Amino acid sequence: MSATTAETQLLEINLGPQHPSTHGVFRMIATLDGETIVKLKPVMGYLHRNHEQIGEGITYVASFPFTDRLDYFNAMSNNFGLALAIEKLGGIQASERGEYVRVIMAELTRLVNHVAVTGFLLNDMGAFGTPLLYAFRERERILDLFEAASGSRMMCNYVRPGGVREDVPVQWLERAREIVNNFPIFLDEFETLLTENEIIQQRAKHVGVLPKTLAVNASITGPMARASGVNYDIRKVDGYSIYPKFAFKVPLGSVGDVYDRYYVRILEMRESVKILQQALKDIPGGPAISPKGQAISKAPRTFKPPKGEAYGRVESPKGELGFYLVSDGSSQPYRYHIRAPSFINLTVLEDMCLGQKVADAIIILGSIDIVLGEVDR
Amino acid sequence: MWASLDELKSVLEQQLPGVTVTVEGAVLYVEPKNLVSVCRYLKDSERFRLDYLANLTAVDYPPERIEVVYHVYSMDKKHGPLPLKVRLPRAEPKVASVTPIWRGAEFQEREAYDLYGVIFEGHPDLRRILLWDGFQGHPMRKDYVVEDQNVLEGGPA
Amino acid sequence: MVGRGVLKGMWLVLREFLSTYPLGRMVLRVTGQPAGNRLVTVQYPDEKQQHAERFRYFPFLVYDQTPDNLRCVACKICEQECPPQCIHIVGPAKDEQGRPLKVHGRTYPVEFDIDTSICMSCRICVDVCPFDAIEMDNQYEMSSTERFGEMAFNKEKLLKSNEYFQQIKPTEASVVDQRLEAKKPKPAPTQPPTPPSAA
């Protein structure tokens, strides 16, 4: 009997939920033919706490600390998204300095997220420790900035409708400028370490290719969509907050493989640095929160938006983060829904993994960049 | 692009005979039986090209209805998002799935089924997604009773 | 040339490695290489991280001068607004006829508990308090051997003086002090303070 006619048996294995490569409690049921994946079903919900239901039982402002815990790498972006949706719903104007501080925080968050996810991706590829710790060293400096401004490294709870909860402390902007100006030096080093590395190229190029049409059809957003060539960045297309004031580009990939997803994130960090330098240069004085926002922040129960609904969205580092709020005229939202980018980006996990090897499934998942707090909500 | 929702309504009713849509505020209400044809038209027509489903969710209005909300956007022409809604009877919420039109609806419909109990007919794999298989009830419905409201733990007596 | 990218990366790692030793840093300086991007590990618990002034952990109750003169009037706004519902207040204290008891011209809570196993340090209670009676502490070494009981802080455990607040958060405390000074009414009619039974 020749090898080609030998009968093989399909093997079903569970990756996770307790597995370091799944970035949390996430499970993939993979059916293997030898080493090749023929079927893969994601299983989630291990961290489900029905955040939306909690949000319907408390005031609008009280949901802010819970949004910190959605995507715990990007607390500031999540706060920003909810603040924008509430502003849309209640017709609140933000103060100008508040807008600048929020944009600075959101872009710093993008740096934090992208260095961390790149480090983790390299970890998944087998480069244990070294790139991850170089990345975390930079992340730590930015988290120190967050702690100085908001009082907490990760659970910031800092942005409010109308601005930010309190103005940044003295000397903070100088510190931020120094860190932002030194960031490109780190990025150059990081790229020296990784971008041209032949092992990474062998490992990541043409792995987990996501075609452009599928990316659009499956509602993929964020760096993942842009790596596939979809020109979609909410900062550009919606022009929310004060983003139209800044000059920056939207980097696009061409192939849509794991390597493109890695490289688009590096390029995005460079663009974020540009935005940060402009914002830190132009930031005006004045109050960090508008009077109406201040009133809402001090007395959340007095804020009763008119009946109606609003869909506010921001470009979080993971993709389109949307907040859908329905108000019935009371101080609590009637419906509070979150369009979580990492949850929806998982839709195409199976499509990308089919025909690939098991080890590739790990880095494909790593390149999607999921945080289970947001997937499961 | 459309100048106003009323214009969109007239275009839809002209292009799809037998379909009636209603405009309420900034929302376009579609009858459940026409949902698929309207969505397919919005996605494929040269003028609208709403090729990207941004958000899908449900809202519960007891006692009589559940609404399913779709926010659709055009990556091609960069306009939207357009809120579309369907009203379903709360006792038996059933609507055709839009997953064959937009793959992005796959997980979002499963989530709406899980938390609200809306049945999406024609969905390739309609199972619970966030809760476990044996779970009873649909927790985001307004009449769902939470087991224990007392959060302050007393501990053993 | 295949392998050039790997070699470049290894050179970078070697440089970072050298920069962790005084001798290595000297070598790098002499050869004109950048001296690396150091962030030194803090050897906890022998040494401790310097936290930012705004660093927050669990809340505490502020009192002026003496512990019975606490600023909290048991209005229960924080209890209502607390997102995870970890604050539990009984009060304000009343006498047998149902009239509110007052100390230093203010009502006061009979019980004030914060379940720190639920508290998520979000600072909303501080934001909503109209009396600046509750503030965020920065003590984070509070592990306990018990799951229940020890983690629920009662009023005695939560009370801390305004001097302590001024010491841990000088900027914030001075703002609060100024605000309270501005709010202070003209000398209140002298009234013998009723000694509270609990405090």
XYZ file of C-alpha atoms in Angstrom:
733
model
C 0.000 0.000 0.000
C 1.474 3.329 -1.020
C 1.547 6.312 1.256
C -0.981 8.230 -0.801
C -3.720 5.725 -0.218
C -2.996 5.234 3.460
C -6.038 6.112 5.522
C -5.595 8.980 7.885
C -7.807 9.916 10.736
C -8.971 13.435 11.490
C -7.938 14.580 14.915
C -9.904 17.077 16.944
C -7.929 19.082 19.464
C -8.754 21.875 21.845
C -6.443 24.870 21.922
C -7.279 26.595 25.158
C -9.087 27.857 27.159
C -6.039 27.594 29.404
C -3.284 28.060 26.893
C -0.687 30.831 26.818
C -1.076 31.416 23.102
C -4.761 32.265 23.242
C -4.156 35.564 25.073
C -6.700 34.801 27.752
C -9.484 32.330 28.188
C -10.268 31.636 24.571
C -10.711 28.235 23.016
C -10.321 26.987 19.487
C -11.631 23.566 18.529
C -9.403 22.597 15.653
C -9.870 19.570 13.433
C -6.572 18.453 12.014
C -5.578 16.339 9.090
C -2.027 15.603 10.079
C -0.664 19.048 10.833
C -3.113 20.870 8.588
C -6.225 22.546 9.895
C -9.384 21.517 8.106
C -11.905 23.040 10.495
C -11.656 25.487 13.361
C -14.387 26.740 15.640
C -13.738 29.493 18.148
C -15.427 29.187 21.539
C -15.716 32.261 23.731
C -17.667 33.584 26.652
C -15.491 32.420 29.527
C -15.085 36.008 30.671
C -18.666 37.034 29.983
C -20.134 39.294 32.650
C -22.963 40.889 30.677
C -21.433 44.308 30.705
C -24.354 45.619 28.648
C -26.868 44.635 31.271
C -24.780 46.218 34.016
C -24.657 49.370 31.901
C -28.428 49.510 31.687
C -28.759 49.459 35.456
C -26.425 52.379 36.232
C -26.036 55.972 35.084
C -24.218 56.917 31.905
C -21.135 58.147 33.730
C -20.960 55.107 36.000
C -20.305 52.958 32.927
C -16.900 54.574 32.385
C -14.978 52.416 34.866
C -16.577 49.341 33.319
C -15.409 50.334 29.846
C -11.849 50.364 31.223
C -12.238 46.666 31.746
C -13.471 45.907 28.242
C -10.188 46.095 26.448
C -7.865 46.517 29.374
C -4.949 47.480 27.152
C -6.751 50.552 25.861
C -8.774 52.016 28.689
C -8.449 55.546 27.360
C -9.783 54.701 23.891
C -12.743 52.897 25.381
C -13.549 55.855 27.630
C -13.245 58.114 24.614
C -15.728 56.043 22.607
C -18.357 56.106 25.318
C -17.802 59.817 25.903
C -18.360 60.523 22.208
C -21.564 58.484 22.139
C -22.891 60.299 25.219
C -21.956 63.662 23.719
C -23.827 62.745 20.576
C -26.848 61.623 22.564
C -26.961 64.587 24.912
C -25.686 67.278 22.566
C -22.678 68.169 24.711
C -19.780 70.246 23.458
C -16.302 69.377 24.631
C -13.809 72.021 25.663
C -10.912 72.495 23.299
C -8.178 71.565 25.738
C -10.239 68.559 26.736
C -10.324 67.401 23.124
C -6.568 67.755 22.835
C -5.922 65.837 26.026
C -8.292 63.100 24.894
C -6.608 62.768 21.526
C -3.172 62.690 23.162
C -4.358 59.944 25.500
C -5.987 57.963 22.699
C -2.844 58.076 20.598
C -0.614 57.141 23.532
C -2.947 54.212 24.044
C -2.426 53.217 20.444
C 1.327 53.145 21.025
C 0.829 51.072 24.169
C -1.420 48.599 22.395
C 0.639 48.217 19.269
C 3.971 47.690 21.033
C 2.351 45.147 23.317
C 0.615 43.224 20.563
C 3.759 43.154 18.453
C 5.685 41.794 21.400
C 3.078 39.130 22.024
C 2.956 38.211 18.364
C 6.701 37.630 18.400
C 6.259 35.569 21.530
C 3.744 33.431 19.673
C 6.234 32.998 16.843
C 8.725 31.579 19.284
C 10.916 34.601 20.008
C 10.405 34.195 23.720
C 10.891 37.199 25.893
C 13.354 39.483 24.181
C 11.141 41.515 21.800
C 8.251 41.385 24.255
C 10.296 42.845 27.070
C 11.776 45.562 24.871
C 8.196 46.436 23.956
C 6.995 46.358 27.544
C 9.798 48.652 28.633
C 8.418 51.369 26.340
C 4.874 50.567 27.343
C 5.798 51.049 30.966
C 7.008 54.596 30.377
C 3.673 55.520 28.803
C 1.739 53.802 31.555
C 3.637 55.990 34.023
C 2.244 58.977 32.141
C -1.252 57.553 32.481
C -0.737 57.046 36.174
C 0.431 60.617 36.627
C -2.618 61.993 34.814
C -5.418 59.669 35.835
C -4.174 57.896 38.955
C -4.105 54.440 37.467
C -1.881 52.693 34.980
C -4.486 50.695 33.148
C -7.938 51.285 34.621
C -7.741 54.977 33.873
C -11.392 56.097 33.988
C -10.187 59.485 32.824
C -12.252 60.710 29.881
C -15.667 62.200 30.514
C -18.339 63.635 28.231
C -17.191 67.186 27.558
C -13.498 66.642 28.180
C -11.432 64.835 30.773
C -12.077 64.355 34.478
C -9.250 66.589 35.628
C -6.553 68.465 33.822
C -3.146 66.881 33.392
C -0.737 67.714 36.225
C 2.037 70.275 35.899
C 5.107 69.112 33.994
C 3.082 66.316 32.449
C 3.154 67.737 28.949
C 6.936 68.127 29.107
C 7.320 64.518 30.183
C 4.965 63.398 27.432
C 6.917 65.387 24.836
C 10.153 63.773 25.910
C 8.720 60.263 25.754
C 7.037 60.872 22.410
C 10.171 62.387 20.898
C 12.254 59.429 22.031
C 9.730 56.909 20.780
C 10.949 56.847 17.145
C 14.419 55.859 18.409
C 12.865 52.824 20.050
C 10.839 52.089 16.921
C 13.983 52.176 14.784
C 15.663 49.721 17.124
C 12.589 47.535 17.214
C 12.481 47.439 13.450
C 16.183 46.652 13.251
C 15.452 43.704 15.458
C 12.392 42.471 13.617
C 11.411 43.855 10.240
C 14.261 42.439 8.178
C 14.670 39.344 10.277
C 14.614 36.408 7.871
C 13.144 34.018 10.394
C 10.159 36.271 10.957
C 9.678 36.745 7.249
C 9.734 32.996 6.677
C 7.305 32.516 9.471
C 4.830 35.302 8.744
C 4.795 36.032 5.033
C 1.868 34.524 3.123
C 0.458 33.027 6.298
C -3.169 33.689 7.188
C -3.957 35.758 4.128
C -7.170 37.756 4.378
C -8.430 38.995 0.987
C -9.729 42.527 0.769
C -13.274 41.603 -0.269
C -13.663 39.157 2.589
C -12.299 41.709 5.033
C -14.991 44.224 4.031
C -17.743 41.648 3.871
C -16.929 40.226 7.298
C -16.872 43.665 8.986
C -13.171 43.481 9.784
C -11.783 46.786 10.999
C -8.656 48.294 12.414
C -5.075 47.421 11.506
C -6.268 44.019 10.357
C -8.482 45.489 7.628
C -5.859 48.026 6.669
C -3.255 45.274 6.293
C -5.581 43.768 3.678
C -5.705 47.071 1.848
C -9.070 48.372 3.062
C -8.688 52.113 3.402
C -10.843 52.567 6.449
C -9.757 54.606 9.409
C -12.554 56.251 11.377
C -10.229 59.070 12.361
C -10.177 59.961 8.669
C -13.637 58.987 7.417
C -15.632 60.379 10.353
C -13.148 63.014 11.381
C -14.410 62.909 14.944
C -13.033 65.073 17.737
C -10.140 67.204 16.454
C -8.475 64.633 14.207
C -9.096 66.692 11.028
C -6.622 69.242 12.410
C -3.710 66.843 12.251
C -1.720 65.688 9.276
C -1.239 61.945 9.243
C -1.417 59.086 6.782
C -3.281 55.803 6.918
C -0.773 53.035 6.229
C -2.130 50.208 4.108
C -0.850 46.709 3.493
C -1.021 44.898 0.201
C -1.101 41.154 0.853
C -3.051 40.872 4.074
C -0.865 38.259 5.705
C 0.501 38.123 9.238
C 3.597 40.054 8.230
C 1.518 42.895 6.799
C -0.490 43.038 9.986
C 2.713 43.340 11.960
C 4.155 45.977 9.666
C 0.987 48.082 9.430
C 1.052 48.371 13.212
C 4.649 49.592 13.173
C 3.745 52.199 10.543
C 0.675 53.234 12.511
C 2.825 53.872 15.539
C 4.956 56.217 13.467
C 1.814 58.079 12.379
C 0.601 58.220 15.979
C 3.893 59.788 16.991
C 3.290 62.454 14.331
C -0.200 63.182 15.661
C 1.142 63.317 19.196
C 3.898 65.735 18.289
C 1.396 68.050 16.608
C -1.091 67.804 19.448
C 1.530 68.349 22.139
C 2.769 71.400 20.266
C -0.633 72.997 19.669
C -2.418 72.182 22.910
C -4.256 75.308 24.098
C -4.903 76.456 27.638
C -8.292 76.735 29.251
C -10.501 74.293 31.104
C -10.060 70.603 30.466
C -13.801 69.973 30.602
C -16.783 71.983 29.437
C -19.196 73.307 32.106
C -21.930 70.891 31.095
C -19.533 67.978 31.175
C -18.343 69.073 34.596
C -21.923 69.111 35.855
C -22.548 65.603 34.520
C -19.343 64.340 36.042
C -20.225 65.797 39.460
C -23.853 64.699 39.488
C -24.397 61.795 37.079
C -28.046 61.379 37.984
C -28.979 64.859 36.808
C -27.974 63.994 33.264
C -31.100 62.932 31.417
C -30.548 62.963 27.661
C -33.596 63.415 25.437
C -35.331 60.368 24.033
C -33.465 58.999 21.072
C -30.475 56.964 20.093
C -26.871 57.486 19.130
C -24.175 55.354 17.590
C -20.775 56.753 18.474
C -17.652 55.128 17.159
C -13.954 55.631 17.502
C -10.907 54.085 15.930
C -9.667 52.065 18.854
C -6.276 50.372 18.331
C -8.153 47.157 17.627
C -10.654 48.554 15.150
C -14.026 50.203 15.106
C -15.247 50.505 18.673
C -18.889 51.517 18.608
C -21.249 52.417 21.399
C -24.948 52.224 20.596
C -27.018 54.048 23.191
C -30.786 54.297 23.365
C -32.222 56.802 25.799
C -35.740 56.757 27.175
C -35.314 60.135 28.825
C -34.187 58.816 32.190
C -30.769 58.977 33.804
C -29.953 55.408 32.823
C -29.525 54.137 29.274
C -32.411 52.060 27.972
C -30.059 50.125 25.756
C -26.304 50.109 25.933
C -24.572 48.078 23.275
C -20.915 47.790 22.442
C -19.663 46.898 19.022
C -16.458 45.227 20.094
C -13.807 45.140 17.367
C -11.888 42.106 18.581
C -15.113 40.106 18.860
C -16.119 40.766 15.269
C -12.583 40.426 13.918
C -12.686 36.825 15.108
C -15.355 36.060 12.474
C -12.708 35.284 9.868
C -10.398 33.275 12.117
C -11.504 30.017 10.531
C -11.183 31.340 6.975
C -7.624 32.439 7.620
C -6.596 29.217 9.341
C -7.952 26.679 6.850
C -5.150 24.836 5.126
C -2.518 26.246 7.460
C -0.469 24.394 10.051
C -1.312 24.325 13.761
C 1.618 26.548 14.642
C 0.379 29.087 12.096
C -3.051 29.198 13.733
C -1.336 30.488 16.864
C 0.325 33.414 15.105
C -2.788 34.144 13.049
C -4.730 34.504 16.267
C -1.925 36.634 17.659
C -2.022 38.887 14.619
C -5.770 39.511 14.986
C -5.015 41.120 18.337
C -7.854 40.114 20.622
C -8.429 40.978 24.243
C -10.865 38.643 25.893
C -12.309 41.290 28.148
C -13.696 42.885 25.021
C -14.582 39.701 23.139
C -16.680 38.338 25.978
C -17.877 41.568 27.563
C -25.300 58.929 -1.166
C -28.829 60.005 -0.376
C -29.989 63.538 0.348
C -32.568 62.466 2.891
C -34.111 59.300 4.194
C -37.325 60.152 2.350
C -35.425 60.090 -0.904
C -33.896 56.747 0.016
C -37.391 55.486 0.832
C -38.767 56.514 -2.551
C -35.805 54.966 -4.373
C -36.244 51.713 -2.482
C -39.984 51.555 -3.101
C -39.476 52.316 -6.758
C -36.728 49.780 -7.303
C -38.258 46.991 -5.261
C -41.929 46.659 -6.122
C -44.095 45.516 -3.261
C -41.701 46.772 -0.593
C -42.777 49.480 1.811
C -40.381 51.175 4.201
C -41.141 53.823 6.793
C -38.989 56.652 8.012
C -39.061 57.595 11.696
C -36.570 60.226 12.703
C -33.161 59.159 11.465
C -34.118 55.505 11.190
C -35.395 53.453 8.299
C -37.905 50.779 9.329
C -38.156 47.757 7.089
C -40.757 45.034 7.245
C -39.198 41.734 8.351
C -40.324 39.910 5.229
C -38.591 42.457 2.992
C -35.369 42.723 4.959
C -33.253 40.488 2.754
C -34.323 42.082 -0.513
C -33.776 45.593 0.840
C -30.359 44.698 2.252
C -29.294 42.975 -0.907
C -30.369 45.965 -2.964
C -28.548 48.414 -0.688
C -25.413 46.339 -0.895
C -25.370 45.653 -4.616
C -26.803 48.808 -6.183
C -24.187 50.987 -7.801
C -25.529 54.063 -6.090
C -25.436 52.976 -2.455
C -22.893 50.132 -2.226
C -23.502 49.661 1.504
C -21.015 46.813 1.667
C -20.087 46.878 5.335
C -22.284 46.010 8.288
C -20.919 48.094 11.139
C -23.157 46.979 13.936
C -26.058 44.630 14.573
C -27.969 44.417 17.782
C -31.432 44.088 19.272
C -33.470 46.280 21.595
C -36.258 44.938 23.738
C -39.486 46.911 24.133
C -41.787 44.877 26.315
C -44.516 43.819 26.152
C -45.048 43.652 22.424
C -41.916 44.023 20.310
C -38.213 43.503 19.840
C -36.342 45.610 17.340
C -33.249 44.467 15.501
C -30.949 47.326 14.543
C -28.481 47.284 11.663
C -25.938 50.015 11.043
C -24.658 49.736 7.503
C -21.859 51.691 5.924
C -20.192 51.917 2.552
C -16.453 51.255 2.489
C -16.520 51.897 -1.218
C -18.144 55.313 -1.179
C -17.476 56.204 2.458
C -21.007 57.168 3.455
C -23.176 56.087 6.321
C -23.714 54.596 8.775
C -27.388 54.135 7.945
C -29.524 52.768 10.768
C -32.002 50.139 9.600
C -34.508 48.537 11.909
C -37.020 45.728 11.852
C -39.835 45.311 14.354
C -40.519 41.773 15.488
C -43.230 40.367 17.732
C -41.728 39.741 21.135
C -43.421 36.385 21.602
C -41.868 34.932 18.483
C -39.033 37.110 17.177
C -38.020 35.637 13.849
C -36.265 37.368 10.998
C -34.213 36.281 8.019
C -30.494 36.230 8.612
C -28.316 38.716 6.766
C -25.200 36.567 7.147
C -25.368 35.456 3.483
C -25.178 39.150 2.532
C -22.656 40.349 5.116
C -20.419 37.734 6.726
C -19.820 40.193 9.550
C -23.309 39.459 10.848
C -22.395 35.891 11.759
C -21.185 36.465 15.322
C -23.379 39.493 15.923
C -26.518 37.541 15.072
C -25.399 34.748 17.330
C -24.951 37.294 20.090
C -28.415 38.774 19.514
C -29.848 35.268 19.577
C -27.977 34.477 22.759
C -28.935 37.579 24.695
C -32.371 38.382 23.211
C -33.627 35.150 21.735
C -34.108 36.516 18.229
C -34.189 33.641 15.722
C -32.269 34.434 12.543
C -33.585 32.087 9.891
C -30.980 30.913 7.449
C -28.034 31.557 9.757
C -25.406 28.871 9.103
C -24.646 28.133 12.752
C -27.111 29.687 15.179
C -25.872 28.699 18.634
C -25.269 30.523 21.867
C -21.984 32.383 21.711
C -21.296 34.075 25.026
C -23.335 31.924 27.387
C -23.081 28.182 27.715
C -25.319 25.754 25.871
C -27.528 24.731 28.773
C -28.368 28.293 29.793
C -32.064 29.033 30.300
C -33.569 32.285 29.090
C -32.179 35.366 27.392
C -30.588 37.690 29.918
C -30.770 40.986 28.061
C -34.551 40.909 27.898
C -36.044 43.460 30.216
C -38.082 40.906 32.154
C -35.156 38.599 32.888
C -34.795 38.075 36.616
C -31.243 38.199 37.909
C -30.632 35.543 40.558
C -28.995 37.610 43.251
C -29.178 41.374 43.409
C -27.435 41.630 46.766
C -23.873 42.428 45.825
C -22.537 43.185 49.289
C -21.325 39.791 50.356
C -22.134 38.860 53.894
C -19.985 35.797 54.171
C -20.609 32.810 56.374
C -22.667 33.638 59.427
C 22.530 38.311 1.922
C 20.356 35.876 3.821
C 20.905 36.132 7.546
C 21.839 39.808 7.553
C 18.582 40.776 9.288
C 19.138 38.185 11.990
C 22.704 39.368 12.569
C 21.597 42.989 12.829
C 19.045 41.978 15.437
C 21.615 40.004 17.384
C 23.969 42.974 17.438
C 21.153 45.046 18.914
C 20.469 42.464 21.587
C 24.169 42.335 22.436
C 24.235 46.103 22.784
C 21.237 46.038 25.111
C 22.914 43.265 27.094
C 26.152 45.198 27.455
C 24.311 48.272 28.606
C 23.034 46.419 31.656
C 26.568 46.278 33.161
C 28.731 49.247 34.166
C 31.685 47.783 32.280
C 29.561 47.141 29.214
C 28.273 50.716 29.293
C 31.844 51.918 29.391
C 32.695 49.799 26.341
C 29.687 51.201 24.507
C 30.660 54.750 25.411
C 34.243 54.286 24.294
C 33.194 52.746 20.982
C 30.633 55.478 20.407
C 27.545 53.268 20.483
C 24.245 54.424 21.958
C 24.216 53.372 25.576
C 20.934 51.516 25.515
C 17.527 52.330 26.771
C 17.499 51.311 30.384
C 14.630 50.923 32.791
C 15.845 49.469 36.055
C 13.748 46.903 37.884
C 12.517 48.044 41.275
C 13.463 45.413 43.874
C 10.132 45.178 45.658
C 9.679 44.792 48.654
C 13.177 46.016 49.573
C 12.579 49.192 47.647
C 9.310 50.626 46.466
C 8.156 52.311 43.326
C 7.602 56.044 43.625
C 4.001 56.500 42.665
C 2.516 59.543 41.037
C 0.673 61.863 43.367
C -2.659 61.020 41.787
C -2.102 57.293 42.202
C -5.284 55.907 43.697
C -6.244 52.786 45.492
C -9.183 52.415 47.876
C -11.163 55.359 49.242
C -11.013 56.645 52.813
C -13.080 59.076 54.871
C -11.564 62.407 55.807
C -11.977 63.981 59.239
C -10.810 67.367 60.486
C -8.886 67.556 63.791
C -10.713 64.827 65.728
C -12.164 61.548 64.426
C -15.693 62.503 65.458
C -15.522 65.561 63.203
C -15.857 63.681 59.957
C -16.998 65.517 56.860
C -19.435 62.821 55.762
C -23.047 63.730 56.446
C -24.491 60.384 55.307
C -26.202 61.855 52.256
C -25.704 58.485 50.505
C -24.899 59.958 47.097
C -21.746 57.844 46.810
C -23.662 54.736 47.806
C -26.108 55.417 45.011
C -23.512 56.283 42.370
C -20.915 53.618 43.150
C -20.806 51.531 39.942
C -20.158 48.143 41.589
C -22.315 49.021 44.640
C -19.605 48.421 47.232
C -20.514 51.230 49.644
C -22.998 50.577 52.406
C -24.171 53.406 54.632
C -26.508 53.373 57.619
C -27.614 56.755 58.778
C -27.773 59.605 59.297
C -27.842 58.964 63.032
C -31.154 59.808 64.712
C -32.317 60.070 68.301
C -35.355 58.297 69.738
C -37.761 60.926 68.424
C -36.390 60.523 64.903
C -34.600 63.878 64.815
C -31.178 63.754 63.201
C -28.295 63.860 65.663
C -25.565 66.344 64.909
C -21.867 66.581 65.697
C -20.106 69.877 64.936
C -23.290 71.021 63.236
C -23.438 68.079 60.846
C -25.297 64.825 60.624
C -23.111 61.749 60.569
C -23.364 58.130 59.412
C -23.958 55.393 61.949
C -22.213 52.876 59.769
C -20.057 53.372 56.694
C -18.727 50.217 55.087
C -16.744 49.774 51.915
C -16.292 46.261 50.652
C -12.809 46.506 49.184
C -13.114 43.084 47.616
C -15.707 44.665 45.306
C -14.356 48.211 45.031
C -12.655 48.833 41.696
C -10.861 52.063 42.627
C -12.670 54.102 40.003
C -12.834 57.350 42.008
C -16.472 58.080 41.139
C -17.375 58.373 44.835
C -14.792 61.158 45.155
C -16.117 62.939 42.073
C -19.729 62.931 43.218
C -19.199 63.786 46.903
C -20.435 67.354 47.458
C -18.665 67.599 50.837
C -15.169 66.375 49.877
C -15.643 63.790 52.580
C -14.249 60.804 50.727
C -10.848 60.688 49.052
C -8.610 58.108 47.431
C -5.845 56.529 49.463
C -2.562 55.301 48.024
C -1.919 52.424 50.423
C -1.827 49.283 48.349
C -0.297 46.707 50.715
C -3.461 45.332 52.216
C -3.635 41.642 51.578
C -5.686 39.667 54.029
C -5.838 36.051 55.038
C -9.600 36.006 55.089
C -11.983 36.328 52.256
C -14.802 37.826 54.279
C -14.710 40.320 57.078
C -11.223 41.712 56.741
C -11.830 43.043 53.263
C -14.951 44.907 54.314
C -13.705 48.166 55.838
C -15.866 49.753 58.495
C -16.008 53.379 59.535
C -13.176 53.123 62.070
C -10.857 51.581 59.527
C -11.781 54.112 56.848
C -11.322 57.268 58.906
C -8.125 59.169 58.236
C -7.194 62.719 59.120
C -6.994 65.654 56.779
C -3.292 65.960 57.664
C -2.779 62.482 56.234
C -4.573 63.553 53.070
C -2.426 66.678 52.822
C 0.622 64.508 53.238
C -0.177 61.931 50.533
C -1.756 64.276 47.989
C -0.580 67.840 48.670
C -1.860 69.384 45.437
C -5.303 67.879 45.583
C -5.635 68.537 49.328
C -4.797 72.214 48.958
C -7.476 72.589 46.278
C -10.001 70.852 48.519
C -9.002 72.958 51.534
C -9.426 76.159 49.555
C -12.814 75.045 48.321
C -13.984 74.178 51.821
C -12.639 77.479 53.162
C -14.658 79.344 50.528
C -17.771 77.355 51.347
C -17.483 77.889 55.103
C -20.439 79.893 56.483
C -19.925 82.818 58.850
C -19.084 81.636 62.385
C -21.788 79.124 63.209
C -23.952 79.752 66.274
C -22.160 78.123 69.148
C -23.831 74.921 70.076
C -22.570 72.298 72.458
C -21.641 69.284 70.348
C -23.679 66.223 71.101
C -21.268 63.402 71.779
C -21.995 60.511 69.450
C -22.485 57.143 71.057
C -20.513 55.189 68.457
C -17.465 57.433 67.994
